[in-house]
mmCIF file of C-alpha atoms and ligand atoms in Angstrom:
data_model
loop_
_atom_site.group_PDB
_atom_site.id
_atom_site.type_symbol
_atom_site.label_atom_id
_atom_site.label_comp_id
_atom_site.label_asym_id
_atom_site.label_seq_id
_atom_site.Cartn_x
_atom_site.Cartn_y
_atom_site.Cartn_z
ATOM 1 C CA MET A 156 44.908 -37.097 -57.047
ATOM 2 C CA GLN A 157 43.787 -41.300 -58.961
ATOM 3 C CA LEU A 158 43.022 -43.532 -56.312
ATOM 4 C CA PHE A 159 45.450 -47.079 -56.878
ATOM 5 C CA LEU A 160 44.441 -50.244 -54.624
ATOM 6 C CA ASP A 161 48.142 -51.988 -53.377
ATOM 7 C CA GLY A 162 47.453 -55.512 -53.045
ATOM 8 C CA SER A 163 45.664 -58.023 -54.888
ATOM 9 C CA ASP A 164 42.675 -59.486 -52.336
ATOM 10 C CA ILE A 165 40.470 -59.810 -55.775
ATOM 11 C CA ASP A 166 36.837 -59.618 -53.735
ATOM 12 C CA LYS A 167 37.982 -56.414 -52.194
ATOM 13 C CA ILE A 168 39.084 -54.487 -55.234
ATOM 14 C CA ARG A 169 36.300 -55.608 -57.284
ATOM 15 C CA LYS A 170 33.860 -53.986 -54.332
ATOM 16 C CA PHE A 171 35.435 -51.830 -54.812
ATOM 17 C CA SER A 172 35.625 -50.862 -58.190
ATOM 18 C CA ASP A 173 32.254 -51.211 -58.713
ATOM 19 C CA LEU A 174 31.839 -48.136 -56.221
ATOM 20 C CA GLY A 175 33.424 -46.244 -59.345
ATOM 21 C CA LEU A 176 36.595 -46.002 -56.827
ATOM 22 C CA ILE A 177 39.164 -47.198 -58.380
ATOM 23 C CA ASP A 178 41.591 -45.921 -61.554
ATOM 24 C CA GLY A 179 44.005 -49.032 -61.215
ATOM 25 C CA VAL A 180 46.103 -51.108 -58.904
ATOM 26 C CA THR A 181 49.878 -52.284 -58.617
ATOM 27 C CA THR A 182 51.279 -55.140 -56.874
ATOM 28 C CA ASN A 183 54.955 -56.531 -56.061
ATOM 29 C CA PRO A 184 57.029 -60.156 -55.499
ATOM 30 C CA SER A 185 55.831 -59.698 -51.847
ATOM 31 C CA ILE A 186 52.425 -58.744 -52.556
ATOM 32 C CA ILE A 187 51.596 -62.020 -54.567
ATOM 33 C CA LEU A 188 53.863 -64.201 -52.282
ATOM 34 C CA LYS A 189 51.381 -63.090 -49.838
ATOM 35 C CA SER A 190 48.932 -64.015 -52.076
ATOM 36 C CA GLY A 191 50.168 -67.921 -52.602
ATOM 37 C CA LYS A 192 48.394 -67.741 -56.270
ATOM 38 C CA ASN A 193 49.777 -67.403 -59.505
ATOM 39 C CA MET A 194 51.067 -63.746 -61.285
ATOM 40 C CA ILE A 195 49.858 -64.341 -64.692
ATOM 41 C CA GLU A 196 46.342 -65.646 -62.988
ATOM 42 C CA ILE A 197 46.263 -62.348 -60.626
ATOM 43 C CA ILE A 198 47.330 -59.765 -63.045
ATOM 44 C CA SER A 199 44.851 -60.610 -65.808
ATOM 45 C CA GLU A 200 41.921 -60.665 -63.376
ATOM 46 C CA LEU A 201 42.989 -57.649 -61.152
ATOM 47 C CA ALA A 202 42.924 -55.777 -65.856
ATOM 48 C CA ASP A 203 39.665 -57.626 -65.758
ATOM 49 C CA ILE A 204 38.439 -55.965 -63.124
ATOM 50 C CA VAL A 205 39.651 -52.588 -63.111
ATOM 51 C CA SER A 206 39.723 -50.775 -66.263
ATOM 52 C CA GLY A 207 42.717 -48.007 -65.496
ATOM 53 C CA SER A 208 46.726 -49.407 -64.743
ATOM 54 C CA VAL A 209 47.788 -52.702 -63.404
ATOM 55 C CA SER A 210 51.318 -52.994 -62.308
ATOM 56 C CA ALA A 211 52.559 -56.061 -62.803
ATOM 57 C CA GLU A 212 56.675 -56.652 -61.932
ATOM 58 C CA VAL A 213 59.524 -57.853 -63.094
ATOM 59 C CA SER A 214 62.160 -60.242 -61.458
ATOM 60 C CA ALA A 215 65.133 -59.869 -63.992
ATOM 61 C CA LEU A 216 67.838 -57.988 -62.812
ATOM 62 C CA ASP A 217 68.951 -57.591 -65.712
ATOM 63 C CA SER A 218 67.761 -54.691 -68.483
ATOM 64 C CA GLU A 219 68.072 -57.691 -71.514
ATOM 65 C CA LYS A 220 65.331 -59.808 -69.580
ATOM 66 C CA MET A 221 63.382 -57.348 -67.558
ATOM 67 C CA VAL A 222 62.323 -56.525 -71.829
ATOM 68 C CA GLU A 223 61.400 -59.473 -71.799
ATOM 69 C CA GLU A 224 59.456 -60.188 -69.098
ATOM 70 C CA GLY A 225 57.755 -56.674 -69.414
ATOM 71 C CA VAL A 226 56.679 -57.500 -72.929
ATOM 72 C CA LYS A 227 54.983 -60.980 -72.178
ATOM 73 C CA LEU A 228 53.519 -59.569 -69.046
ATOM 74 C CA SER A 229 52.402 -56.137 -71.801
ATOM 75 C CA LYS A 230 50.373 -59.094 -73.047
ATOM 76 C CA ILE A 231 48.495 -60.162 -70.807
ATOM 77 C CA ALA A 232 46.098 -57.465 -71.270
ATOM 78 C CA GLU A 233 46.078 -53.618 -72.521
ATOM 79 C CA ASN A 234 45.854 -52.182 -68.937
ATOM 80 C CA ILE A 235 49.442 -53.847 -67.999
ATOM 81 C CA THR A 236 52.128 -50.836 -66.533
ATOM 82 C CA VAL A 237 55.319 -53.175 -66.281
ATOM 83 C CA LYS A 238 57.269 -52.464 -62.827
ATOM 84 C CA LEU A 239 60.779 -52.044 -63.200
ATOM 85 C CA PRO A 240 63.584 -51.565 -60.297
ATOM 86 C CA ILE A 241 65.066 -48.051 -60.825
ATOM 87 C CA THR A 242 68.574 -49.219 -61.775
ATOM 88 C CA TRP A 243 71.058 -48.327 -64.410
ATOM 89 C CA ASP A 244 69.388 -51.713 -65.795
ATOM 90 C CA GLY A 245 65.873 -51.007 -65.033
ATOM 91 C CA LEU A 246 66.300 -47.234 -66.374
ATOM 92 C CA GLY A 247 67.480 -49.133 -69.444
ATOM 93 C CA ALA A 248 64.876 -51.822 -69.596
ATOM 94 C CA CYS A 249 62.388 -48.497 -69.145
ATOM 95 C CA ASN A 250 63.390 -47.037 -72.193
ATOM 96 C CA THR A 251 62.935 -49.791 -74.827
ATOM 97 C CA LEU A 252 59.607 -50.670 -73.156
ATOM 98 C CA SER A 253 58.933 -47.155 -73.463
ATOM 99 C CA LYS A 254 59.829 -46.770 -77.121
ATOM 100 C CA LYS A 255 57.525 -50.249 -77.881
ATOM 101 C CA GLY A 256 54.577 -47.967 -76.439
ATOM 102 C CA ILE A 257 54.255 -49.896 -73.479
ATOM 103 C CA SER A 258 53.810 -48.623 -69.923
ATOM 104 C CA VAL A 259 56.398 -48.675 -67.099
ATOM 105 C CA ASN A 260 56.206 -47.934 -64.084
ATOM 106 C CA MET A 261 59.721 -47.104 -62.351
ATOM 107 C CA THR A 262 59.688 -48.948 -58.651
ATOM 108 C CA LEU A 263 61.703 -48.677 -55.484
ATOM 109 C CA CYS A 264 62.555 -44.667 -55.833
ATOM 110 C CA PHE A 265 63.894 -43.038 -52.316
ATOM 111 C CA SER A 266 65.175 -39.751 -54.222
ATOM 112 C CA ALA A 267 64.557 -36.850 -56.128
ATOM 113 C CA SER A 268 67.552 -37.846 -59.200
ATOM 114 C CA GLN A 269 65.910 -41.136 -59.351
ATOM 115 C CA ALA A 270 63.012 -40.053 -60.392
ATOM 116 C CA LEU A 271 64.627 -37.318 -62.364
ATOM 117 C CA LEU A 272 66.966 -40.669 -64.419
ATOM 118 C CA ALA A 273 62.520 -42.596 -63.990
ATOM 119 C CA ALA A 274 61.143 -39.266 -66.335
ATOM 120 C CA LYS A 275 64.635 -38.703 -69.012
ATOM 121 C CA ALA A 276 63.748 -42.271 -69.632
ATOM 122 C CA GLY A 277 60.006 -42.066 -70.604
ATOM 123 C CA ALA A 278 58.702 -43.698 -67.710
ATOM 124 C CA ASP A 279 54.924 -43.004 -67.128
ATOM 125 C CA TYR A 280 55.249 -43.906 -63.287
ATOM 126 C CA VAL A 281 57.172 -43.098 -60.658
ATOM 127 C CA SER A 282 56.851 -44.719 -57.650
ATOM 128 C CA PRO A 283 57.830 -42.284 -54.826
ATOM 129 C CA PHE A 284 57.884 -45.211 -51.360
ATOM 130 C CA ILE A 285 57.383 -42.594 -48.254
ATOM 131 C CA GLY A 286 56.636 -45.234 -45.501
ATOM 132 C CA ARG A 287 59.821 -47.000 -45.807
ATOM 133 C CA LEU A 288 61.492 -43.332 -45.809
ATOM 134 C CA ASP A 289 59.447 -42.794 -43.164
ATOM 135 C CA ASP A 290 61.033 -45.938 -41.312
ATOM 136 C CA LEU A 291 64.079 -44.408 -41.645
ATOM 137 C CA ASN A 292 62.806 -41.857 -39.717
ATOM 138 C CA LEU A 293 63.573 -39.566 -42.812
ATOM 139 C CA GLU A 294 60.242 -36.998 -43.828
ATOM 140 C CA GLY A 295 58.823 -39.562 -46.706
ATOM 141 C CA VAL A 296 56.510 -37.146 -48.665
ATOM 142 C CA ASP A 297 59.087 -34.541 -48.873
ATOM 143 C CA LEU A 298 59.711 -36.804 -52.160
ATOM 144 C CA ILE A 299 56.722 -36.314 -53.585
ATOM 145 C CA SER A 300 56.582 -32.613 -53.352
ATOM 146 C CA ASP A 301 60.822 -32.365 -54.648
ATOM 147 C CA ILE A 302 59.732 -34.392 -58.042
ATOM 148 C CA LYS A 303 56.328 -32.218 -58.021
ATOM 149 C CA LEU A 304 58.925 -29.517 -58.413
ATOM 150 C CA ILE A 305 61.544 -30.935 -60.603
ATOM 151 C CA TYR A 306 58.627 -32.622 -62.674
ATOM 152 C CA SER A 307 56.780 -28.879 -63.376
ATOM 153 C CA ASN A 308 60.074 -27.621 -63.990
ATOM 154 C CA TYR A 309 60.368 -29.436 -67.035
ATOM 155 C CA LYS A 310 56.952 -30.617 -67.649
ATOM 156 C CA PHE A 311 57.828 -34.402 -67.696
ATOM 157 C CA SER A 312 54.804 -36.320 -68.002
ATOM 158 C CA THR A 313 55.927 -39.114 -65.662
ATOM 159 C CA LYS A 314 52.879 -39.098 -63.428
ATOM 160 C CA ILE A 315 54.245 -39.447 -59.462
ATOM 161 C CA LEU A 316 52.443 -42.750 -57.923
ATOM 162 C CA ALA A 317 53.346 -42.222 -54.668
ATOM 163 C CA ALA A 318 54.183 -46.126 -52.740
ATOM 164 C CA SER A 319 54.854 -46.967 -49.377
ATOM 165 C CA ILE A 320 51.336 -45.395 -47.963
ATOM 166 C CA ARG A 321 51.152 -46.135 -44.103
ATOM 167 C CA THR A 322 48.403 -44.203 -43.358
ATOM 168 C CA ILE A 323 45.170 -42.161 -43.965
ATOM 169 C CA ASN A 324 47.351 -38.653 -43.141
ATOM 170 C CA HIS A 325 50.547 -40.392 -46.103
ATOM 171 C CA VAL A 326 46.567 -39.785 -48.437
ATOM 172 C CA LYS A 327 46.324 -37.052 -46.818
ATOM 173 C CA GLN A 328 49.860 -35.437 -47.421
ATOM 174 C CA CYS A 329 50.103 -36.642 -51.032
ATOM 175 C CA ALA A 330 46.704 -35.212 -51.935
ATOM 176 C CA HIS A 331 47.669 -31.996 -50.393
ATOM 177 C CA LEU A 332 51.206 -31.848 -51.852
ATOM 178 C CA GLY A 333 49.541 -32.982 -56.026
ATOM 179 C CA ALA A 334 50.609 -36.510 -56.527
ATOM 180 C CA ASP A 335 49.383 -38.066 -59.171
ATOM 181 C CA VAL A 336 48.213 -41.292 -58.114
ATOM 182 C CA ALA A 337 48.346 -42.609 -54.274
ATOM 183 C CA THR A 338 48.716 -46.598 -54.221
ATOM 184 C CA ILE A 339 47.305 -47.358 -50.835
ATOM 185 C CA PRO A 340 46.866 -50.857 -49.425
ATOM 186 C CA ILE A 341 43.414 -52.605 -48.619
ATOM 187 C CA ASP A 342 43.703 -52.046 -45.112
ATOM 188 C CA ILE A 343 43.903 -48.195 -44.898
ATOM 189 C CA PHE A 344 41.624 -47.778 -48.096
ATOM 190 C CA GLU A 345 38.747 -49.546 -46.288
ATOM 191 C CA ARG A 346 39.920 -46.757 -42.949
ATOM 192 C CA LEU A 347 39.219 -43.951 -45.644
ATOM 193 C CA VAL A 348 36.234 -43.333 -45.028
ATOM 194 C CA LYS A 349 35.545 -43.755 -41.715
ATOM 195 C CA HIS A 350 34.384 -41.307 -38.595
ATOM 196 C CA PRO A 351 33.516 -41.552 -35.629
ATOM 197 C CA LEU A 352 30.836 -38.631 -36.201
ATOM 198 C CA THR A 353 30.059 -40.037 -39.046
ATOM 199 C CA ASP A 354 29.150 -43.294 -37.450
ATOM 200 C CA SER A 355 27.337 -41.553 -34.063
ATOM 201 C CA GLY A 356 25.040 -38.480 -36.368
ATOM 202 C CA LEU A 357 23.908 -40.847 -38.149
ATOM 203 C CA THR A 358 22.689 -43.390 -35.216
ATOM 204 C CA GLN A 359 21.277 -40.368 -34.145
ATOM 205 C CA PHE A 360 19.472 -39.101 -36.740
ATOM 206 C CA THR A 361 18.246 -42.170 -37.753
ATOM 207 C CA ALA A 362 16.938 -42.932 -34.367
ATOM 208 C CA ASP A 363 14.597 -39.597 -35.211
ATOM 209 C CA TRP A 364 14.146 -40.686 -38.559
ATOM 210 C CA GLU A 365 12.548 -43.187 -37.452
ATOM 211 C CA LYS A 366 10.272 -40.902 -34.651
ATOM 212 C CA THR A 367 9.117 -39.278 -37.631
ATOM 213 C CA GLY A 368 7.148 -41.896 -38.102
ATOM 214 C CA GLN A 369 7.647 -41.017 -41.781
ATOM 215 C CA SER A 370 8.907 -43.225 -45.304
ATOM 216 C CA ILE A 371 10.663 -41.552 -47.807
ATOM 217 C CA ILE A 372 9.531 -44.161 -51.003
HETATM 218 C C1 E4P B 12 53.785 -50.196 -54.612
HETATM 219 O O1 E4P B 12 53.696 -49.552 -55.207
HETATM 220 C C2 E4P B 12 54.281 -50.580 -53.505
HETATM 221 O O2 E4P B 12 55.012 -51.506 -53.527
HETATM 222 C C3 E4P B 12 54.081 -50.259 -52.133
HETATM 223 O O3 E4P B 12 53.533 -49.449 -51.695
HETATM 224 C C4 E4P B 12 54.752 -51.030 -51.502
HETATM 225 O O4 E4P B 12 54.627 -51.048 -50.335
HETATM 226 P P1 E4P B 12 55.401 -50.705 -48.949
HETATM 227 O O5 E4P B 12 57.062 -50.348 -48.409
HETATM 228 O O6 E4P B 12 54.371 -50.896 -47.757
HETATM 229 O O7 E4P B 12 55.708 -52.864 -48.838
#
């Protein structure tokens, strides 16, 4: 499973990218608002830091303008993926942009039927929002397995990009279910490595090693 970061904190994204752990980044208008920065500048900086896909979302709601914005965003860097909402207009724009060879991520996916349409429209990625489904007392991760089954039935090449991840358990469930990508908020990503037994074990090993009086280098 590829790991994307869902956010725009340049320093942290660079840090984890330098560790070789990050395959891409996703953003959305709320993330851009929170950053307080100019969208084009942020996207171009992110596209420099990571070599993989960087999703940049259009703001237009009609197909023609989505295409116009998508073409402009795609010119920021070669690794830009244009993010479009799953609406009829979004699907039309996806069809047009995909035919131009521009990578598209269909976002705000909450049903298997929407995911089917995204694949038919030629999307590179579809983003099922599992956390927001959980918020409605539904089992968000079930959508990942539904889409997985449908895509494998028909050998669609659209990648399942699990989004709206809220917990470490979501990451595990996505990996179990075979999501192609999980886009993870930076605070959740930072917690992936944490385990109290790792901390206590390391404290003990370090103390015991010091008692040996030895050194490796
Ligand atoms: C990813 O592409 C989405 O923009 C993001 O995961 C949404 O997450 P949220 O539901 O926590 O806002």
